[in-house]
């Protein structure tokens, strides 16, 4: 049973795609914190230092020490998705930095939740290239799952999660249904009950969504702005701060 949880990463962990009416984002890590609080039957501390657009290097350099200093019982680590979307990616360097970060967390006596991101490559341009990179990176790190104090959740190879029903309009970020499914994968991996009111099993049992098609409007609204940011060295996370920089109480879901 975990009574404190911190999360680091990029847009996947921040919760982009699961927008709330007030403009904030929720996401799978928030769902996991709620599930842990429900299992503990008491409030738990939860921090989320993830910031959208971050590559693996900045996640480690800017977020890892800050998260460790909070001394959570559980720390989730995900990164590399934005590296895979760049024209060039040094896969060996990326895998080594990821591995070193996991070992650093373990050395602090903190339980590591290591997870791969969801796989959007059925729906985005150049999907086959990014799919191959993601598969190789996941395979290069899977042995870490055998380390004591590590729980590995492989969302990249969750084939059901590729269904278009789980993805937001930009087809790069999960929607609320997708984030709930990832949270279900995580809680199951941790041996924690998934709240039935989330409806994850009902959604999974429903018919698959239609085949994804990328229209000219899709390229204008999502792809071209993304390319523009890359060409000008900008990021969607520029100027943004962590949404939950300290361990703050998460109430029991039942309450």
Short mmCIF file of C-alpha atoms in Angstrom, two decimals:
data_model
loop_
_atom_site.label_atom_id
_atom_site.label_comp_id
_atom_site.label_asym_id
_atom_site.label_seq_id
_atom_site.Cartn_x
_atom_site.Cartn_y
_atom_site.Cartn_z
CA UNK A 1 0.00 0.00 0.00
CA UNK A 2 1.42 3.36 -1.05
CA UNK A 3 0.55 6.53 0.85
CA UNK A 4 2.53 9.00 -1.26
CA UNK A 5 3.06 9.14 -5.01
CA UNK A 6 5.01 11.46 -7.33
CA UNK A 7 4.98 11.44 -11.13
CA UNK A 8 7.50 12.83 -13.63
CA UNK A 9 7.40 12.91 -17.42
CA UNK A 10 5.96 14.78 -20.38
CA UNK A 11 2.44 15.45 -21.73
CA UNK A 12 1.48 11.80 -21.29
CA UNK A 13 2.00 12.02 -17.53
CA UNK A 14 0.83 15.63 -17.20
CA UNK A 15 -2.53 14.50 -18.60
CA UNK A 16 -2.80 16.39 -21.90
CA UNK A 17 -5.89 15.26 -23.82
CA UNK A 18 -7.97 14.82 -20.68
CA UNK A 19 -9.01 18.45 -20.32
CA UNK A 20 -11.43 19.53 -17.59
CA UNK A 21 -14.04 22.32 -17.94
CA UNK A 22 -11.78 24.82 -16.15
CA UNK A 23 -9.01 24.27 -18.70
CA UNK A 24 -6.78 22.18 -16.45
CA UNK A 25 -5.76 18.64 -17.34
CA UNK A 26 -6.32 15.46 -15.35
CA UNK A 27 -4.81 12.29 -16.87
CA UNK A 28 -3.85 8.78 -15.86
CA UNK A 29 -1.52 9.80 -13.01
CA UNK A 30 -4.37 11.69 -11.34
CA UNK A 31 -6.57 8.63 -11.74
CA UNK A 32 -3.86 6.44 -10.21
CA UNK A 33 -3.60 8.77 -7.22
CA UNK A 34 -7.37 8.57 -6.77
CA UNK A 35 -7.24 4.78 -6.99
CA UNK A 36 -4.44 4.60 -4.42
CA UNK A 37 -6.41 6.86 -2.07
CA UNK A 38 -9.49 4.67 -2.46
CA UNK A 39 -7.46 1.54 -1.69
CA UNK A 40 -5.81 3.18 1.33
CA UNK A 41 -9.20 4.45 2.55
CA UNK A 42 -7.50 7.70 3.51
CA UNK A 43 -5.98 10.73 1.77
CA UNK A 44 -2.55 10.22 0.22
CA UNK A 45 0.09 12.70 -0.91
CA UNK A 46 0.33 13.19 -4.68
CA UNK A 47 2.71 15.34 -6.75
CA UNK A 48 2.89 15.61 -10.54
CA UNK A 49 5.97 17.39 -11.92
CA UNK A 50 5.44 16.37 -15.56
CA UNK A 51 5.47 19.11 -18.22
CA UNK A 52 4.31 18.68 -21.81
CA UNK A 53 6.85 18.77 -24.63
CA UNK A 54 9.79 17.65 -22.50
CA UNK A 55 12.35 15.28 -24.00
CA UNK A 56 13.95 12.62 -21.81
CA UNK A 57 17.02 14.71 -20.93
CA UNK A 58 15.09 17.65 -19.47
CA UNK A 59 12.73 15.30 -17.63
CA UNK A 60 15.73 13.78 -15.85
CA UNK A 61 17.62 17.03 -15.40
CA UNK A 62 14.68 19.17 -14.25
CA UNK A 63 12.26 16.78 -12.57
CA UNK A 64 14.04 13.72 -11.17
CA UNK A 65 15.92 15.32 -8.26
CA UNK A 66 12.90 17.44 -7.36
CA UNK A 67 10.68 14.35 -7.23
CA UNK A 68 13.18 12.34 -5.18
CA UNK A 69 13.50 15.19 -2.69
CA UNK A 70 9.78 14.82 -1.94
CA UNK A 71 10.55 11.29 -0.63
CA UNK A 72 7.44 9.62 -2.08
CA UNK A 73 6.87 5.93 -1.49
CA UNK A 74 6.06 5.51 -5.20
CA UNK A 75 7.58 7.43 -8.13
CA UNK A 76 6.40 6.94 -11.72
CA UNK A 77 8.85 7.56 -14.53
CA UNK A 78 8.08 7.82 -18.24
CA UNK A 79 9.92 9.65 -21.00
CA UNK A 80 11.33 9.39 -24.49
CA UNK A 81 8.12 9.92 -26.43
CA UNK A 82 9.16 13.36 -27.63
CA UNK A 83 12.63 12.04 -28.49
CA UNK A 84 11.06 9.41 -30.74
CA UNK A 85 9.16 12.07 -32.69
CA UNK A 86 12.35 13.94 -33.67
CA UNK A 87 14.00 13.36 -37.08
CA UNK A 88 17.00 11.77 -35.37
CA UNK A 89 17.15 9.81 -32.15
CA UNK A 90 20.19 8.18 -30.52
CA UNK A 91 18.42 5.11 -29.22
CA UNK A 92 21.39 3.85 -27.22
CA UNK A 93 21.86 7.14 -25.39
CA UNK A 94 18.12 7.37 -24.71
CA UNK A 95 17.97 3.83 -23.31
CA UNK A 96 21.07 4.39 -21.16
CA UNK A 97 19.73 7.63 -19.65
CA UNK A 98 16.39 5.95 -18.95
CA UNK A 99 18.11 2.99 -17.31
CA UNK A 100 20.32 5.25 -15.17
CA UNK A 101 17.27 7.19 -13.96
CA UNK A 102 15.51 4.00 -12.88
CA UNK A 103 18.58 2.87 -10.96
CA UNK A 104 18.88 6.29 -9.33
CA UNK A 105 15.31 6.07 -8.01
CA UNK A 106 15.86 2.52 -6.77
CA UNK A 107 19.03 3.58 -4.98
CA UNK A 108 16.95 6.07 -2.98
CA UNK A 109 14.74 3.25 -1.69
CA UNK A 110 11.71 4.52 -3.63
CA UNK A 111 9.48 2.04 -5.46
CA UNK A 112 9.66 2.75 -9.19
CA UNK A 113 6.62 2.67 -11.45
CA UNK A 114 8.26 2.39 -14.87
CA UNK A 115 5.83 2.63 -17.74
CA UNK A 116 5.90 2.96 -21.48
CA UNK A 117 3.63 5.49 -23.15
CA UNK A 118 0.57 4.61 -25.19
CA UNK A 119 1.23 3.93 -28.88
CA UNK A 120 -0.34 6.49 -31.28
CA UNK A 121 1.37 5.23 -34.41
CA UNK A 122 -1.72 3.75 -36.07
CA UNK A 123 -3.05 7.28 -36.47
CA UNK A 124 -0.20 9.75 -37.04
CA UNK A 125 2.01 10.52 -40.07
CA UNK A 126 5.20 8.40 -40.28
CA UNK A 127 3.63 6.06 -37.74
CA UNK A 128 5.64 3.02 -38.83
CA UNK A 129 8.95 4.79 -38.16
CA UNK A 130 7.90 5.87 -34.67
CA UNK A 131 6.38 2.46 -33.92
CA UNK A 132 9.69 0.74 -34.68
CA UNK A 133 11.59 3.18 -32.46
CA UNK A 134 9.17 2.70 -29.58
CA UNK A 135 9.29 -1.07 -29.89
CA UNK A 136 13.10 -1.10 -29.81
CA UNK A 137 13.28 1.26 -26.83
CA UNK A 138 10.73 -0.78 -24.87
CA UNK A 139 12.58 -4.01 -25.66
CA UNK A 140 15.89 -2.46 -24.58
CA UNK A 141 14.49 -1.61 -21.15
CA UNK A 142 12.13 -4.48 -20.36
CA UNK A 143 14.76 -6.33 -18.30
CA UNK A 144 14.46 -3.58 -15.68
CA UNK A 145 11.10 -5.06 -14.76
CA UNK A 146 12.96 -7.88 -13.01
CA UNK A 147 14.73 -5.51 -10.63
CA UNK A 148 13.50 -5.45 -7.02
CA UNK A 149 11.43 -2.38 -6.33
CA UNK A 150 10.30 -1.89 -9.94
CA UNK A 151 6.82 -2.28 -11.39
CA UNK A 152 6.74 -2.14 -15.20
CA UNK A 153 3.51 -1.33 -17.07
CA UNK A 154 3.77 -1.77 -20.85
CA UNK A 155 1.17 0.52 -22.37
CA UNK A 156 3.04 0.70 -25.69
CA UNK A 157 2.14 -2.92 -26.43
CA UNK A 158 -1.46 -2.66 -25.18
CA UNK A 159 -3.06 -3.32 -28.56
CA UNK A 160 -6.54 -2.37 -27.38
CA UNK A 161 -5.26 1.07 -26.40
CA UNK A 162 -4.48 1.79 -30.06
CA UNK A 163 -8.21 2.05 -30.81
CA UNK A 164 -9.08 5.56 -32.03
CA UNK A 165 -11.76 5.80 -29.32
CA UNK A 166 -8.98 6.33 -26.76
CA UNK A 167 -7.31 9.24 -28.57
CA UNK A 168 -7.92 12.98 -28.58
CA UNK A 169 -8.47 14.91 -31.86
CA UNK A 170 -4.72 15.50 -32.35
CA UNK A 171 -4.25 11.69 -32.36
CA UNK A 172 -1.03 12.12 -30.41
CA UNK A 173 -2.49 12.40 -26.89
CA UNK A 174 -4.95 10.14 -25.13
CA UNK A 175 -8.43 11.38 -24.26
CA UNK A 176 -10.18 10.78 -20.92
CA UNK A 177 -11.05 7.19 -21.88
CA UNK A 178 -7.43 6.47 -22.82
CA UNK A 179 -6.06 7.97 -19.63
CA UNK A 180 -8.52 5.92 -17.59
CA UNK A 181 -7.38 2.75 -19.36
CA UNK A 182 -3.71 3.51 -18.66
CA UNK A 183 -4.59 4.14 -15.00
CA UNK A 184 -6.36 0.78 -14.98
CA UNK A 185 -3.23 -0.88 -16.39
CA UNK A 186 -1.12 0.80 -13.70
CA UNK A 187 -3.36 -0.05 -10.76
CA UNK A 188 -3.62 -3.64 -11.96
CA UNK A 189 0.18 -3.79 -12.18
CA UNK A 190 0.42 -2.50 -8.61
CA UNK A 191 -2.17 -5.01 -7.37
CA UNK A 192 -4.70 -2.28 -6.55
CA UNK A 193 -8.39 -2.58 -7.40
CA UNK A 194 -9.64 -0.46 -10.31
CA UNK A 195 -12.76 1.53 -9.32
CA UNK A 196 -15.67 0.01 -11.22
CA UNK A 197 -17.28 3.41 -11.71
CA UNK A 198 -14.54 4.31 -14.20
CA UNK A 199 -16.19 1.92 -16.67
CA UNK A 200 -12.89 0.76 -18.16
CA UNK A 201 -14.07 -2.78 -18.82
CA UNK A 202 -17.31 -1.62 -20.45
CA UNK A 203 -15.42 0.66 -22.83
CA UNK A 204 -12.97 -2.11 -23.71
CA UNK A 205 -15.85 -4.49 -24.47
CA UNK A 206 -17.61 -2.03 -26.79
CA UNK A 207 -17.09 -2.18 -30.58
CA UNK A 208 -13.87 -0.67 -31.91
CA UNK A 209 -13.91 2.82 -33.36
CA UNK A 210 -13.77 3.63 -37.09
CA UNK A 211 -10.53 3.54 -39.05
CA UNK A 212 -8.56 6.72 -38.50
CA UNK A 213 -8.21 9.09 -41.49
CA UNK A 214 -6.07 12.21 -41.57
CA UNK A 215 -7.76 15.02 -43.47
CA UNK A 216 -6.33 18.31 -44.74
CA UNK A 217 -7.99 20.01 -41.76
CA UNK A 218 -6.15 17.66 -39.41
CA UNK A 219 -2.79 18.59 -40.93
CA UNK A 220 -3.61 22.32 -40.73
CA UNK A 221 -4.79 22.21 -37.13
CA UNK A 222 -2.31 19.80 -35.56
CA UNK A 223 0.60 18.70 -37.78
CA UNK A 224 1.71 22.04 -39.24
CA UNK A 225 1.79 23.84 -35.85
CA UNK A 226 3.83 20.96 -34.44
CA UNK A 227 6.31 21.24 -37.33
CA UNK A 228 6.43 25.00 -36.81
CA UNK A 229 7.44 24.60 -33.18
CA UNK A 230 10.19 22.17 -34.13
CA UNK A 231 11.61 24.51 -36.79
CA UNK A 232 11.66 27.48 -34.42
CA UNK A 233 12.94 25.59 -31.38
CA UNK A 234 9.77 26.14 -29.38
CA UNK A 235 7.89 23.64 -27.21
CA UNK A 236 4.29 23.33 -26.09
CA UNK A 237 5.67 23.32 -22.55
CA UNK A 238 7.55 26.60 -22.77
CA UNK A 239 6.75 28.77 -19.76
CA UNK A 240 4.73 26.07 -18.04
CA UNK A 241 5.24 24.92 -14.45
CA UNK A 242 4.39 21.60 -12.82
CA UNK A 243 0.70 21.35 -11.97
CA UNK A 244 1.32 19.68 -8.57
CA UNK A 245 4.91 20.48 -7.50
CA UNK A 246 4.54 19.18 -3.94
CA UNK A 247 2.88 16.23 -2.26
CA UNK A 248 -0.66 17.40 -1.60
CA UNK A 249 -3.55 15.35 -0.24
CA UNK A 250 -5.71 13.35 -2.60
CA UNK A 251 -9.03 12.51 -0.95
CA UNK A 252 -10.50 9.06 -0.72
CA UNK A 253 -12.45 8.65 -3.97
CA UNK A 254 -15.49 7.49 -2.02
CA UNK A 255 -15.54 10.77 -0.15
#
